[in-house]
Tab-separated table of C-alpha atoms in Angstrom:
chain	number	residue	atom	x	y	z
A	47	ILE	CA	0.042	-0.017	0.096
A	48	LYS	CA	2.905	2.444	1.163
A	49	LYS	CA	4.773	1.441	-1.973
A	50	ILE	CA	1.986	2.223	-4.473
A	51	GLY	CA	1.284	5.508	-2.960
A	52	ILE	CA	-2.361	4.991	-1.540
A	53	HIS	CA	-2.925	8.250	0.596
A	54	ILE	CA	-6.286	7.052	2.216
A	55	LEU	CA	-7.262	3.684	2.929
A	56	VAL	CA	-10.986	2.673	3.620
A	57	ASN	CA	-12.010	0.106	6.125
A	58	TRP	CA	-15.561	-1.753	5.271
A	59	ASP	CA	-15.449	-4.696	6.995
A	60	GLY	CA	-15.236	-3.123	10.773
A	61	TYR	CA	-14.687	-5.877	13.215
A	62	ALA	CA	-15.379	-8.666	10.489
A	63	GLN	CA	-13.378	-11.974	10.902
A	64	ASN	CA	-12.885	-11.028	14.895
A	65	GLY	CA	-11.015	-7.607	13.971
A	66	ALA	CA	-8.236	-9.024	12.085
A	67	LYS	CA	-8.159	-6.495	9.407
A	68	ILE	CA	-8.348	-3.891	12.315
A	69	GLU	CA	-5.790	-5.212	14.218
A	70	GLY	CA	-3.740	-6.451	11.395
A	71	LEU	CA	-3.251	-4.236	8.145
A	72	PHE	CA	-5.040	-1.102	9.583
A	73	GLY	CA	-2.531	-1.348	12.503
A	74	LEU	CA	0.534	-1.391	10.662
A	75	ARG	CA	-0.815	2.317	9.622
A	76	PRO	CA	-0.102	1.675	5.809
A	77	ALA	CA	-1.631	5.060	4.914
A	78	PRO	CA	-1.589	8.258	6.160
A	79	VAL	CA	-5.332	8.723	6.378
A	80	GLN	CA	-7.286	5.512	7.619
A	81	ILE	CA	-11.122	5.671	7.522
A	82	SER	CA	-13.464	3.427	8.596
A	83	HIS	CA	-17.268	3.035	7.337
A	84	MET	CA	-19.856	2.925	10.116
A	85	GLU	CA	-20.858	-0.823	9.552
A	86	TYR	CA	-20.358	-1.178	13.523
A	87	MET	CA	-22.262	1.309	15.503
A	88	GLY	CA	-19.468	2.328	17.621
A	89	THR	CA	-15.658	3.600	17.958
A	90	ILE	CA	-13.410	1.333	16.112
A	91	GLY	CA	-10.663	1.833	19.071
A	92	ALA	CA	-8.418	1.271	16.409
A	93	ASP	CA	-5.756	3.086	14.480
A	94	ILE	CA	-8.269	4.944	12.548
A	95	ASP	CA	-8.275	8.833	11.803
A	96	TYR	CA	-12.022	9.237	10.754
A	97	ILE	CA	-15.456	7.471	10.856
A	98	ILE	CA	-17.966	7.725	7.902
A	99	THR	CA	-21.599	8.622	9.633
A	100	ASP	CA	-24.192	10.930	9.759
A	101	GLN	CA	-25.601	13.160	12.620
A	102	VAL	CA	-28.315	11.226	13.402
A	103	ALA	CA	-26.511	8.279	13.764
A	104	SER	CA	-23.283	9.480	15.717
A	105	PRO	CA	-24.386	12.928	17.355
A	106	LEU	CA	-21.413	15.606	17.518
A	107	GLN	CA	-21.541	15.775	21.556
A	108	TYR	CA	-20.394	12.018	21.445
A	109	GLU	CA	-17.376	12.418	19.364
A	110	GLN	CA	-15.476	12.913	22.624
A	111	TYR	CA	-15.930	9.006	22.966
A	112	TYR	CA	-14.588	7.840	19.610
A	113	SER	CA	-10.933	7.443	18.815
A	114	GLU	CA	-12.023	8.256	15.411
A	115	LYS	CA	-13.047	12.084	14.276
A	116	PHE	CA	-16.496	12.009	12.676
A	117	LEU	CA	-16.739	12.334	8.939
A	118	TYR	CA	-20.530	13.106	8.097
A	119	MET	CA	-22.536	12.356	4.840
A	120	PRO	CA	-25.129	14.697	4.416
A	121	HIS	CA	-28.197	12.512	4.611
A	122	SER	CA	-27.103	9.258	5.643
A	123	PHE	CA	-23.827	7.185	6.064
A	124	MET	CA	-25.664	4.110	4.079
A	125	VAL	CA	-25.244	5.097	0.477
């Protein structure tokens, strides 16, 4: 991933396969910006910069409880 110059890596699996992808690949920090799609309705708690969500599912006042920053979609994160 680093070798081919990917700058943004998006995780679509959340905790699939007992978190193997979060702990493995994303734990190595292969891209400068790492994003998780909000398949899992809560913080991943891993080395992820942003979580794709919306203001209904993740009100801004709850961002303090997440390790990720919220990246809001305008209507719904399920697009």
